[in-house]
Structures are given as structure tokens and as C-alpha cells.
CSV table of C-alpha atoms in Angstrom, one decimal:
chain,number,residue,atom,x,y,z
A,173,MET,CA,-1.0,25.0,10.3
A,174,PRO,CA,-1.7,21.3,10.1
A,175,ALA,CA,-0.3,19.4,7.1
A,176,LEU,CA,-2.7,18.1,4.5
A,177,ARG,CA,-3.0,14.3,4.9
A,178,VAL,CA,-3.4,12.5,1.7
A,179,GLY,CA,-4.0,8.7,1.4
A,180,LEU,CA,-2.4,7.3,-1.7
A,181,THR,CA,-3.7,3.9,-3.0
A,182,GLY,CA,-4.0,1.7,-6.0
A,183,GLY,CA,-4.1,-2.0,-6.9
A,184,ILE,CA,-1.0,-4.1,-7.4
A,185,GLY,CA,0.8,-3.1,-10.5
A,186,SER,CA,-1.0,0.3,-10.7
A,187,GLY,CA,2.2,2.3,-10.5
A,188,LYS,CA,1.4,3.6,-7.0
A,189,SER,CA,5.1,3.5,-5.9
A,190,THR,CA,6.2,5.5,-9.0
A,191,VAL,CA,3.5,8.1,-8.2
A,192,ALA,CA,4.7,8.2,-4.5
A,193,GLY,CA,8.3,8.9,-5.7
A,194,MET,CA,7.1,11.7,-7.9
A,195,LEU,CA,5.0,13.3,-5.1
A,196,ALA,CA,8.2,13.1,-2.9
A,197,GLU,CA,10.0,15.1,-5.6
A,198,CYS,CA,7.2,17.7,-5.4
A,199,GLY,CA,8.0,18.1,-1.7
A,200,ALA,CA,5.5,15.7,0.0
A,201,THR,CA,6.6,13.6,2.9
A,202,ILE,CA,5.8,9.9,2.1
A,203,ILE,CA,4.9,7.4,4.8
A,204,ASP,CA,5.0,4.0,3.2
A,205,ALA,CA,2.8,1.5,5.1
A,206,ASP,CA,4.2,-1.5,3.1
A,207,THR,CA,7.8,-0.6,4.0
A,208,ILE,CA,6.9,-0.2,7.7
A,209,SER,CA,5.1,-3.6,7.5
A,210,ARG,CA,8.1,-5.3,6.0
A,211,GLN,CA,10.3,-3.8,8.7
A,212,THR,CA,8.1,-5.4,11.4
A,213,THR,CA,8.6,-8.8,9.8
A,214,ALA,CA,12.4,-8.4,9.0
A,215,PRO,CA,15.0,-10.1,11.3
A,216,GLY,CA,14.5,-8.6,14.8
A,217,GLY,CA,11.3,-6.9,13.7
A,218,ALA,CA,8.6,-6.2,16.3
A,219,ALA,CA,6.2,-8.8,14.7
A,220,ILE,CA,8.5,-11.8,14.6
A,221,ALA,CA,8.1,-13.1,18.1
A,222,LEU,CA,4.3,-12.6,17.9
A,223,ILE,CA,4.2,-14.5,14.6
A,224,VAL,CA,6.1,-17.4,16.1
A,225,GLN,CA,3.7,-17.4,19.0
A,226,ALA,CA,0.6,-17.5,16.7
A,227,PHE,CA,1.8,-19.6,13.8
A,228,GLY,CA,4.9,-21.5,15.0
A,229,ALA,CA,8.6,-21.3,14.1
A,230,ASP,CA,8.0,-22.8,10.6
A,231,LEU,CA,6.8,-19.4,9.4
A,232,VAL,CA,10.2,-17.8,10.1
A,233,THR,CA,13.3,-18.3,8.0
A,234,ALA,CA,16.6,-19.4,9.3
A,235,GLY,CA,17.7,-15.8,9.1
A,236,GLY,CA,14.9,-14.7,11.5
A,237,ALA,CA,12.6,-13.0,8.9
A,238,LEU,CA,9.0,-13.9,8.1
A,239,ASP,CA,8.9,-16.6,5.4
A,240,ARG,CA,6.8,-14.6,3.0
A,241,ASP,CA,6.1,-17.3,0.4
A,242,HIS,CA,5.0,-19.8,3.1
A,243,MET,CA,2.8,-17.1,4.8
A,244,ARG,CA,1.3,-16.0,1.5
A,245,GLN,CA,0.2,-19.6,0.8
A,246,LEU,CA,-1.2,-19.9,4.3
A,247,VAL,CA,-3.3,-16.7,4.2
A,248,PHE,CA,-4.7,-17.4,0.7
A,249,SER,CA,-6.0,-20.8,1.9
A,250,ASP,CA,-7.1,-19.8,5.4
A,251,PRO,CA,-9.0,-16.5,6.1
A,252,ASP,CA,-8.5,-16.9,9.8
A,253,ALA,CA,-4.7,-17.0,9.4
A,254,LYS,CA,-5.0,-13.7,7.4
A,255,ARG,CA,-7.0,-12.1,10.2
A,256,GLN,CA,-4.6,-13.3,12.8
A,257,LEU,CA,-1.6,-11.9,10.8
A,258,GLU,CA,-3.3,-8.6,10.3
A,259,ALA,CA,-4.2,-8.4,14.0
A,260,ILE,CA,-0.4,-8.6,14.7
A,261,ILE,CA,1.0,-6.3,12.0
A,262,HIS,CA,-1.6,-3.6,11.7
A,263,PRO,CA,-1.3,-2.1,15.2
A,264,LEU,CA,2.5,-2.1,14.9
A,265,VAL,CA,2.2,-0.3,11.5
A,266,GLY,CA,-0.3,2.1,13.0
A,267,VAL,CA,2.1,3.1,15.8
A,268,GLU,CA,5.1,3.7,13.5
A,269,THR,CA,2.9,5.6,10.9
A,270,ALA,CA,1.6,7.9,13.7
A,271,ARG,CA,5.2,8.5,14.9
A,272,GLN,CA,6.4,9.4,11.4
A,273,ALA,CA,3.4,11.7,10.8
A,274,ALA,CA,4.0,13.6,14.0
A,275,GLN,CA,7.6,14.0,13.1
A,276,ALA,CA,6.7,15.5,9.6
A,277,GLN,CA,4.1,17.7,11.2
A,278,GLN,CA,6.6,19.1,13.7
A,279,ALA,CA,9.0,19.7,10.8
A,280,GLY,CA,6.4,22.0,9.2
A,281,GLN,CA,5.7,19.8,6.2
A,282,ALA,CA,2.8,21.0,4.0
A,283,CYS,CA,1.6,17.6,2.8
A,284,ILE,CA,2.0,14.1,4.3
A,285,VAL,CA,1.2,11.3,1.9
A,286,PHE,CA,0.3,7.9,3.4
A,287,ASP,CA,1.1,5.2,0.8
A,288,VAL,CA,-1.4,2.5,1.8
A,289,PRO,CA,-2.1,-0.4,-0.6
A,290,LEU,CA,-5.2,-1.5,1.2
A,291,LEU,CA,-6.6,1.9,2.1
A,292,VAL,CA,-10.1,1.3,0.7
A,293,GLU,CA,-10.3,-2.2,2.1
A,294,SER,CA,-9.2,-1.3,5.7
A,295,GLY,CA,-12.2,1.1,6.4
A,296,ARG,CA,-10.3,2.9,9.2
A,297,TRP,CA,-8.0,4.8,6.9
A,298,ARG,CA,-10.6,7.0,5.3
A,299,GLN,CA,-11.2,8.8,8.6
A,300,GLN,CA,-7.5,9.5,9.0
A,301,VAL,CA,-6.8,11.4,5.8
A,302,ASP,CA,-8.2,14.6,4.2
A,303,ARG,CA,-8.0,13.4,0.6
A,304,VAL,CA,-7.8,10.0,-1.1
A,305,LEU,CA,-5.6,9.9,-4.2
A,306,VAL,CA,-6.1,6.7,-6.4
A,307,VAL,CA,-3.7,5.6,-9.1
A,308,ASP,CA,-5.9,3.9,-11.6
A,309,CYS,CA,-5.4,1.5,-14.5
A,310,SER,CA,-7.2,-1.4,-16.1
A,311,ASP,CA,-7.1,-4.9,-14.6
A,312,GLU,CA,-5.3,-6.2,-17.7
A,313,THR,CA,-2.6,-3.6,-17.3
A,314,GLN,CA,-2.1,-4.6,-13.6
A,315,ILE,CA,-1.8,-8.2,-14.6
A,316,SER,CA,0.7,-7.7,-17.4
A,317,ARG,CA,2.9,-5.3,-15.3
A,318,VAL,CA,3.1,-7.7,-12.3
A,319,MET,CA,3.8,-10.7,-14.5
A,320,ALA,CA,6.6,-8.8,-16.2
A,321,ARG,CA,8.0,-7.3,-13.0
A,322,SER,CA,7.7,-10.3,-10.6
A,323,GLY,CA,7.7,-13.3,-12.9
A,324,TRP,CA,4.4,-14.4,-11.3
A,325,THR,CA,1.8,-16.4,-13.2
A,326,ARG,CA,-1.5,-14.8,-14.2
A,327,GLN,CA,-3.2,-16.9,-11.6
A,328,MET,CA,-1.0,-15.6,-8.8
A,329,VAL,CA,-1.7,-12.0,-9.8
A,330,GLU,CA,-5.4,-12.6,-10.1
A,331,GLN,CA,-5.3,-14.2,-6.6
A,332,VAL,CA,-3.8,-11.1,-5.1
A,333,MET,CA,-6.2,-8.8,-7.0
A,334,ALA,CA,-9.2,-10.9,-5.7
A,335,GLY,CA,-8.1,-10.0,-2.2
A,336,GLN,CA,-8.0,-6.3,-3.0
A,337,ALA,CA,-10.8,-3.8,-3.5
A,338,SER,CA,-12.1,-3.8,-7.1
A,339,ARG,CA,-11.3,-1.0,-9.5
A,340,MET,CA,-14.8,0.5,-9.1
A,341,GLN,CA,-14.5,0.5,-5.3
A,342,ARG,CA,-11.3,2.3,-5.4
A,343,LEU,CA,-12.6,4.9,-7.9
A,344,ALA,CA,-15.7,5.4,-5.7
A,345,ALA,CA,-13.4,6.3,-2.7
A,346,ALA,CA,-11.2,8.7,-4.7
A,347,ASP,CA,-11.1,12.5,-4.2
A,348,VAL,CA,-8.4,12.7,-6.9
A,349,CYS,CA,-7.6,10.1,-9.5
A,350,ILE,CA,-4.5,9.7,-11.6
A,351,ASP,CA,-4.8,7.6,-14.8
A,352,ASN,CA,-1.8,5.4,-15.2
A,353,ASP,CA,-3.0,2.9,-17.8
A,354,GLY,CA,-0.6,1.1,-20.2
A,355,THR,CA,-0.7,4.0,-22.7
A,356,VAL,CA,0.4,6.7,-20.3
A,357,SER,CA,4.1,7.6,-20.7
A,358,LEU,CA,6.3,8.4,-17.7
A,359,GLY,CA,6.4,12.1,-18.8
A,360,ALA,CA,2.6,12.3,-19.0
A,361,LEU,CA,2.3,10.6,-15.6
A,362,ALA,CA,4.8,13.1,-14.0
A,363,LEU,CA,2.6,16.0,-15.4
A,364,LEU,CA,-0.5,14.5,-13.9
A,365,VAL,CA,1.3,14.0,-10.5
A,366,ARG,CA,2.5,17.7,-10.5
A,367,GLN,CA,-1.1,18.8,-11.2
A,368,ALA,CA,-2.3,16.7,-8.2
A,369,ALA,CA,0.5,18.0,-6.1
A,370,GLN,CA,-0.6,21.6,-6.8
A,371,ARG,CA,-4.0,20.7,-5.5
A,372,PHE,CA,-2.3,19.5,-2.3
A,373,GLY,CA,-0.5,22.8,-1.8
A,374,LEU,CA,2.9,21.6,-3.1
């Protein structure tokens, strides 16, 4: 029987990674698109040579990894650079995601969760999953969490949020929604995740 494929998404600071960890504890296989993406831009990663070709050696650190801060500044100021970077990384992430999903399917997993920050924005992901699970919280909660966690300024967080789908767009795409606003305790969140997991056959 094919595994149920769930797309997990949420804005920066929503608590999506926490929810992914809880779903893993319930027995789901988690395929983390962000982690795969970071692996492609680590030293020796599949994207590094292509990034040097497209953007020059300045975008790679002395250790051979993508210079994330430099690239972040570039893609924020130049939409073409963002498209170029995505054209390099997305196909590589797609291949590895498909490999991990096939492996989980062969192992007889009941539910595969694809942790995809930009699931709503990408357009292509909706067709690849059976359900979309959105971790939701207010914009203000997102901002305060990321500022506390990463030491970013409000402006930096708002800049990232501006490049993501709006809260309303994510909610419109959701089959299942988990509320993780600032008032929700970790215990209450775990209960909500277990309820969602039951809906996914876990």
C-alpha cells in the first residue's frame, strides 16, 4: 500500500521543525528539503561547482561552502540571482527527495512527511503530496521568535517573510492546520500533532 505523502509547511519561526520532530516520534518518515538543500551547498556539495560557474568564486567560503550571508544579500537585492540559485538547487533537492521517498516506501512506511518551507510558493509541490499540513502562528509571533532565536533585526525577519507566502495563502492551501501561536505550550502542541498524526494513519 502506498505511503500517505504529507507536505509540511509554515513560515519562518512558525515552529515547523518542532512539529516535524513530533511527527517523527509518532512514526512518520521526515524528508527535510532544507537539510537536503544545505547539503548541496556544503563543502563538496553537488551545487558548489555550479554556483561558482554562475556567480563566481566570491560566493564560496575558503572552506568550500556557500557563503550564505553574501548569497542572502545578493538574492534579496537581485530577483534574477534568486531565480538562478533556485534553478541550480531545486533540481538537486528534487532528486534526493525522490530517492529518500522511494527508500521509505520500500521500507513499508505508512506516512512520509515532506518538510518544505516554501511548499505553497513553489506551486509544484501541491501535486506531489496527498495532504498539506500547515503550522500556523501570527506574524508578530514569527518575528519575535526569529529575533530571539537568531539575533536578527526585525527588518531582516520581515525581509524573509516578504519573500514567503502570506499567512492567508498558507491557510488557504492547508488540508490540516496546527495552531502554534505564542500562547500554545509545548505539551498542547504535542497533543495537536498526535491528533494530526492519527489522521495520517500513524
